[in-house]
Structures are given as structure tokens and as C-alpha cells.
Coordinates of C-alpha atoms in Angstrom, one line a residue:
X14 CA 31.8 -13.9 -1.8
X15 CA 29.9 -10.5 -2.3
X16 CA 32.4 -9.3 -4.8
X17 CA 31.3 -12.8 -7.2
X18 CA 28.1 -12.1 -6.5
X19 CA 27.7 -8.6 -7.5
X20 CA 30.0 -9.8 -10.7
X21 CA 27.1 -12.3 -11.3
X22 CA 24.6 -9.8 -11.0
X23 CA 25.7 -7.6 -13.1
X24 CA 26.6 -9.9 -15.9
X25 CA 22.9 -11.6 -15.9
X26 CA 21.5 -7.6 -15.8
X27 CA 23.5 -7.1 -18.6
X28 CA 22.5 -9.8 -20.5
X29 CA 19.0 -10.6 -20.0
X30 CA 16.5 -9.8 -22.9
X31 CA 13.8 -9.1 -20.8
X32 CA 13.8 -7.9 -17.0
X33 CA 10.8 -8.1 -14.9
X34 CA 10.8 -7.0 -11.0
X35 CA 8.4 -6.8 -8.4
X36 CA 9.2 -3.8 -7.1
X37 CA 10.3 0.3 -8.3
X38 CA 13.4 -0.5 -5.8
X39 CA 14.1 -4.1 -7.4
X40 CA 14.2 -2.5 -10.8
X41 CA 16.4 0.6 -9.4
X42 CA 18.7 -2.4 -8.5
X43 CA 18.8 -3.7 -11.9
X44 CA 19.4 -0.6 -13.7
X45 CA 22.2 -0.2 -11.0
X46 CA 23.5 -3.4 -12.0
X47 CA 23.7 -2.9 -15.8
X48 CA 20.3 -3.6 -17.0
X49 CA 18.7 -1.6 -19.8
X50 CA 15.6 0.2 -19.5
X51 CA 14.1 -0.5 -22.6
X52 CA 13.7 -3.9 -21.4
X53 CA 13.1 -3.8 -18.0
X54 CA 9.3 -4.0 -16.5
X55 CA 7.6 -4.0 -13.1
X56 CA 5.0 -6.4 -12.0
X57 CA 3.8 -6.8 -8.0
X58 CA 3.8 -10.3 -6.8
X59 CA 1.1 -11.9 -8.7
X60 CA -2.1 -14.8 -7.2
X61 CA -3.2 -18.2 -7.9
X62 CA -6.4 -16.6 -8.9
X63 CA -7.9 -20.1 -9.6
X64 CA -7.8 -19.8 -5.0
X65 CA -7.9 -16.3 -4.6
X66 CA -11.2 -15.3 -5.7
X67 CA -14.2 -13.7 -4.4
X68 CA -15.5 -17.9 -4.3
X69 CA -13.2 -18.6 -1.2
X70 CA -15.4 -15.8 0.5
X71 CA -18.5 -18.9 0.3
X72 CA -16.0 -21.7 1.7
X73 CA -14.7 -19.6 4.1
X74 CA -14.1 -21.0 7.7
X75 CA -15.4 -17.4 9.6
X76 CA -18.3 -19.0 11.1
X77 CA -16.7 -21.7 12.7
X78 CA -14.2 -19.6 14.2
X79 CA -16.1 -16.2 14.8
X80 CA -18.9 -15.5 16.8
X81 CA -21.3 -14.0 14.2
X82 CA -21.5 -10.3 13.5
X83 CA -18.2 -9.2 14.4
X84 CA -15.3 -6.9 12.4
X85 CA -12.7 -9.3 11.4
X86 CA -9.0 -7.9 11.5
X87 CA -7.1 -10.3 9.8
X88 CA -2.9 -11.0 9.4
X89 CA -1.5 -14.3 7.9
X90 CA 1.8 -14.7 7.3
X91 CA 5.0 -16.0 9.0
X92 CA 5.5 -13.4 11.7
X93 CA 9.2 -10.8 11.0
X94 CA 10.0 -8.2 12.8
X95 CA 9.4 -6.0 9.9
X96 CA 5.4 -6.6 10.1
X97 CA 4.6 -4.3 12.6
X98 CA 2.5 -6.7 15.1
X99 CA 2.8 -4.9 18.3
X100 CA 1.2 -1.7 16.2
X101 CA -1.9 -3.7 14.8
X102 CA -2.6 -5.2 18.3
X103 CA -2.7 -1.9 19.8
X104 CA -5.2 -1.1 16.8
X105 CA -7.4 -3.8 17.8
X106 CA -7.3 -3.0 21.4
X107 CA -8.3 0.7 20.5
X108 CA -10.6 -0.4 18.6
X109 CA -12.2 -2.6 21.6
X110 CA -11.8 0.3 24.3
X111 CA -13.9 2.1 21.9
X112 CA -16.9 -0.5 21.9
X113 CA -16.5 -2.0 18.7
X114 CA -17.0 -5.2 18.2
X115 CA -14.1 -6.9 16.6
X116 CA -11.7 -9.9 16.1
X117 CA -8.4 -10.5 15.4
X118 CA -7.7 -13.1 13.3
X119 CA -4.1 -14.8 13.2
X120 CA -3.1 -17.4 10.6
X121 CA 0.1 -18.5 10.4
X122 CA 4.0 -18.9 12.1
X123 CA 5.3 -16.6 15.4
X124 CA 5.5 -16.4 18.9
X125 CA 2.8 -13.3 18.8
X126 CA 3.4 -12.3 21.8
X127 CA 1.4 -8.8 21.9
X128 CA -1.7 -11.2 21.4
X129 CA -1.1 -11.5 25.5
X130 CA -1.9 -7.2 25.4
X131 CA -5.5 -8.6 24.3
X132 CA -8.8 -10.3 25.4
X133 CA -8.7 -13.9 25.0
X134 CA -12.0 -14.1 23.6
X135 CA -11.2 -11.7 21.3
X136 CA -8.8 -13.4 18.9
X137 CA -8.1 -16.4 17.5
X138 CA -5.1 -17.6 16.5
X139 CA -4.5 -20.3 13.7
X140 CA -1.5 -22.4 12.9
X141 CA 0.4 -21.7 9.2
X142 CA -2.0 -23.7 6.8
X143 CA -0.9 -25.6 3.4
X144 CA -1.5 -23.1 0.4
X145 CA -4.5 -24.4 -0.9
X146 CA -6.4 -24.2 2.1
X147 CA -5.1 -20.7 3.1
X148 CA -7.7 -18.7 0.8
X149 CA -10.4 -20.3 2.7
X150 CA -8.9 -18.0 5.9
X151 CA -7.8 -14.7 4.3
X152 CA -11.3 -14.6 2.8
X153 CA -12.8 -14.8 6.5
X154 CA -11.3 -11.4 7.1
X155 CA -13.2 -8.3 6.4
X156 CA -9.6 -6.0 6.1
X157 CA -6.1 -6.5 6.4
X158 CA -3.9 -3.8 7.6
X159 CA -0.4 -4.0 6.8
X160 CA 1.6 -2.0 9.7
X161 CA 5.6 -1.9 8.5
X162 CA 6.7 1.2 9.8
X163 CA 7.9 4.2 8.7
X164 CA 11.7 3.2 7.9
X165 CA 11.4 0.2 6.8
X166 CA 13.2 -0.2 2.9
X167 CA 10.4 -1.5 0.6
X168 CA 12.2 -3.5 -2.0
X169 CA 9.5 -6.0 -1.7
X170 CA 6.0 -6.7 -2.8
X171 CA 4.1 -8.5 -0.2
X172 CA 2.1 -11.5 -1.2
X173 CA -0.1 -11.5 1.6
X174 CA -1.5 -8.5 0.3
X175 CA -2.4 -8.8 -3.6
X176 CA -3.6 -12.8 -2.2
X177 CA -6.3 -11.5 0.3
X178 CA -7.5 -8.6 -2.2
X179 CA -8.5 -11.6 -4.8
X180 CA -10.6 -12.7 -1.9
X181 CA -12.4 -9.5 -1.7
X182 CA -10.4 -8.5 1.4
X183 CA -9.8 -4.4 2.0
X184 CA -6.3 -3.8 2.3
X185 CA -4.8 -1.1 4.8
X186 CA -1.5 -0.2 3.6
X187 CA 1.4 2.5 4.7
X188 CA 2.6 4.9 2.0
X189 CA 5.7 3.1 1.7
X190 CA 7.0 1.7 -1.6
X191 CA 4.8 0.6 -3.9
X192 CA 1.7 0.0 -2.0
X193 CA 0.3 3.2 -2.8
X194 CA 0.4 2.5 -6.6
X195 CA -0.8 -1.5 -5.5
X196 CA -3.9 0.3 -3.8
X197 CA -6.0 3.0 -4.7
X198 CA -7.2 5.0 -2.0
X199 CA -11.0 4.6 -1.5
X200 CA -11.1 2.9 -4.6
X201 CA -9.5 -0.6 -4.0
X202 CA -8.5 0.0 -0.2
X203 CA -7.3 2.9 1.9
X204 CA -3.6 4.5 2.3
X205 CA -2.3 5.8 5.2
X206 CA 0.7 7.4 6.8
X207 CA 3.3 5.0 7.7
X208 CA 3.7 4.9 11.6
X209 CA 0.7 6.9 12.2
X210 CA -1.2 4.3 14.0
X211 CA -4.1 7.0 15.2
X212 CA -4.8 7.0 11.5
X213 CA -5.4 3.3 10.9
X214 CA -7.3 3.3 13.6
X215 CA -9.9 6.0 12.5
X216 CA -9.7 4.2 9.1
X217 CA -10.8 1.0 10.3
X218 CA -13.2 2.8 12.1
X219 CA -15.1 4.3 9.5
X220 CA -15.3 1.0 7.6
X221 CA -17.1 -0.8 10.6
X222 CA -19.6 2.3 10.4
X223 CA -19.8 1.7 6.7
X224 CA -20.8 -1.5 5.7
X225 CA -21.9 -0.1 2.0
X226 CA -18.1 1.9 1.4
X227 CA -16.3 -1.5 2.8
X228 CA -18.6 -3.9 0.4
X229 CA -17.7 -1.9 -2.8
X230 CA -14.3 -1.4 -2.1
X231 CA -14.4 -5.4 -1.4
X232 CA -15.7 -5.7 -4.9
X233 CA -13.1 -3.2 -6.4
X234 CA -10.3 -5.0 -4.8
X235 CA -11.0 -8.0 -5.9
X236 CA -11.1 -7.4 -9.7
X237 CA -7.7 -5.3 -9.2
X238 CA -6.0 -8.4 -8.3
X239 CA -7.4 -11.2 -10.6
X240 CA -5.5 -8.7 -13.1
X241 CA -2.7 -10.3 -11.6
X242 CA -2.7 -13.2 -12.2
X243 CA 0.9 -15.6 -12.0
X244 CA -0.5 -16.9 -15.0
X245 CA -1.3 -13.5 -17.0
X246 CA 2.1 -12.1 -15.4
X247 CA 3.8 -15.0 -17.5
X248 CA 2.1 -14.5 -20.5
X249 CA 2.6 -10.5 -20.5
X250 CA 6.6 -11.9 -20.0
X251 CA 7.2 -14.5 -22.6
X252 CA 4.8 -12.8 -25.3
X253 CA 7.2 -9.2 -25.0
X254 CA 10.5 -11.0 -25.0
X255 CA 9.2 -13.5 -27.5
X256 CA 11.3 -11.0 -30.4
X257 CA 14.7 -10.8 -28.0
X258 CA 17.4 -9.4 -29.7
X259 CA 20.1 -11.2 -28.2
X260 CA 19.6 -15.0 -29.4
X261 CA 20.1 -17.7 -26.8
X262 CA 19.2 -15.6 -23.5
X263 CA 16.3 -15.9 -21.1
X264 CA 13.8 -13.8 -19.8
X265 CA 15.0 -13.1 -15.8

């Protein structure tokens, strides 16, 4: 029951030697729950960054599912309510009304059903993909905008996002959370207001017009997340707990 499982929790916080969490709101829950400060850390969601790499970008399946030249608007995932779909395929449609020319690209689990509010020749949707062939299909986007809206709690640390960065793709991300700290603004991707869609909008615009701001953030973003890494994330763990003061307990 909930009452066992908050006892649980708040035993293991109280215990552990070493604490890390993926989120500011994850560690506020542990410190909540008993945990010390001292040894408590925050890391976002790390990458395979043996997959997700600026490489992928070279295997990429783009051309076979894009007609050349177009702005590819990517989203991968399995589809929740929290993601904000209906808001990046008005986006895209604004986008269209405006002239540009871009694609919507969909990889993964949902009904999608605001896809029906768009072209047909104008997206492409793909089924979910096994892991190791999913980099080949993030790194065929040129951005990804992540559209959770403004009241959403942000506990979590989205995978989708640090996994198409390591492929070079420029992230779009509410100021919600963490993702402002994940991002830096014109540096590694671009920050906007959460719920303000007119925003994203003109911030996608400007990196169609802008083929030399999007290629250098690409670049930046990349090299933000192979710092990343699972396997550096692990390293950073074991290494700092490797003196625990409290023999017999495990890193958490």
C-alpha cells in the first residue's frame, strides 16, 4: 500500500551512500524523503553515445523518406498525452500556410490523430523502431521541439531529447523543469515559453532562414550530450561513492 511504500522510500533515502537523480524535482523528492544533501547529485538522462553521435547523421534514412531539401520537424517517442502533439502539428501547419517547406517526421507508437489536421504529403509517419536502429531516424531530423505545456509537473528528464542532441539534432524546449539548464539558449538549442506556440513557431522559423545559426548550434548540441554519456554517468557514480561511509550500502 502507499503507506509501505513511502516507509520504503524513506528508509532507502536514508540509507543510501550516494543519491543520483535525473531531475531538480526527483532530488526535491529525496531530500523530502530523508536523503542527505551531501550525498545527493543530479544527472539528466544520459545516451548510448556509441549510437547517438553526429555518425548516425551519415546512415541516416532522410533520403529515402524525404523529398530532398525540405525542414525536417521531427518527434519519436511513444505518444502520452503529456507531449503536446496537437500543439506541434499546428506548428507545422503554420509553418506550411506560411510557404515553408517542411516535413513532419513521426517515429514511434500512437494513434496521432492531429496528423489528419495536415497534408498527406507532408508527413511521414514511421512505426516504433528497435533501439539500435532508432538513431539512424532521430538524426534525419533537422529539430525537435518538445511541446509539454505550461502545467505539466517536470519531475522527469526526457530521453528523446539528450538522444537526438548526440545526433546533432536542435532541440526546442519549454522553460519548464530542467530543460533550460539541459539547453542553452542559442548555444545548444533554443528555449521558449511554455504554451506559447506563436513563439516556437517564429523560432523554427528563423532556423529554416538560417542554415549557418542551425549548423553550429547542431555541432554545439552534439558535444553537450556525448558529456552524457550512460557510461561516464556511471563512472562519475561509482568513483564518488567508492569512499561511502556507511559499509555495506549501495549507490541508488
Amino acid at each position: 500500500n502507499e503507506a509501505d511504500d513511502l516507509h520504503h522510500d524513506t528508509f532507502v533515502m536514508e540509507k543510501a551512500c550516494k543519491i543520483v537523480a535525473v531531475s531538480s524535482d526527483v532530488a526535491r523528492y529525496s531530500l523530502q524523503r530523508g536523503a542527505r544533501a551531501e550525498q545527493l547529485e543530479v544527472f539528466p538522462n544520459g545516451i548510448d553515445s556509441e549510437r547517438f553521435n553526429l555518425s548516425a547523421r551519415e546512415g541516416s534514412i532522410r533520403h529515402s523518406l524525404i523529398p530532398p531539401g525540405r525542414f525536417v520537424i521531427g518527434f519519436h517517442g511513444r505518444l502520452r498525452p503529456w507531449h503536446g502533439f496537437e500543439m506541434l502539428t499546428s506548428v507545422v501547419r503554420k509553418l506550411l500556410e506560411r510557404g515553408l517547406d517542411v516535413h513532419l517526421l513521426v517515429v514511434g507508437e500512437g494513434d496521432f490523430a492531429s496528423l489528419d489536421g495536415l497534408p498527406g504529403d507532408r508527413f511521414t509517419r514511421v512505426e516504433w523502431q528497435a533501439h539500435e536502429n532508432m538513431p539512424l531516424y532521430v538524426a534525419a531530423f533537422d529539430v525537435l521541439p518538445l511541446t509539454y505545456q505550461a502545467d505539466l509537473p517536470c519531475y522527469f528528464s526526457p530521453l528523446k531529447l539528450m538522444e537526438a542532441m548526440g545526433c546533432g539534432v536542435v532541440p526546442l524546449v519549454p522553460d519548464l523543469g530542467d530543460l533550460p539548464d539541459t539547453v542553452s539558449h542559442m548555444e545548444t538549442g533554443m528555449v521558449y515559453r511554455a504554451g506559447h506556440e506563436n513563439q516556437l513557431l517564429e523560432q523554427i522559423t528563423s532556423l529554416i532562414s538560417n542554415k549557418k545559426l542551425l549548423g553550429s548550434m547542431s555541432r554545439r548540441a552534439a558535444l553537450e550530450a556525448g558529456q552524457h554519456s550512460w557510461a561516464r554517468i556511471a563512472t562519475y557514480a561509482l568513483a564518488s561513492s567508492a569512499n561511502c561511509s556507511r559499509p555495506g550500502l549501495q549507490p541508488v
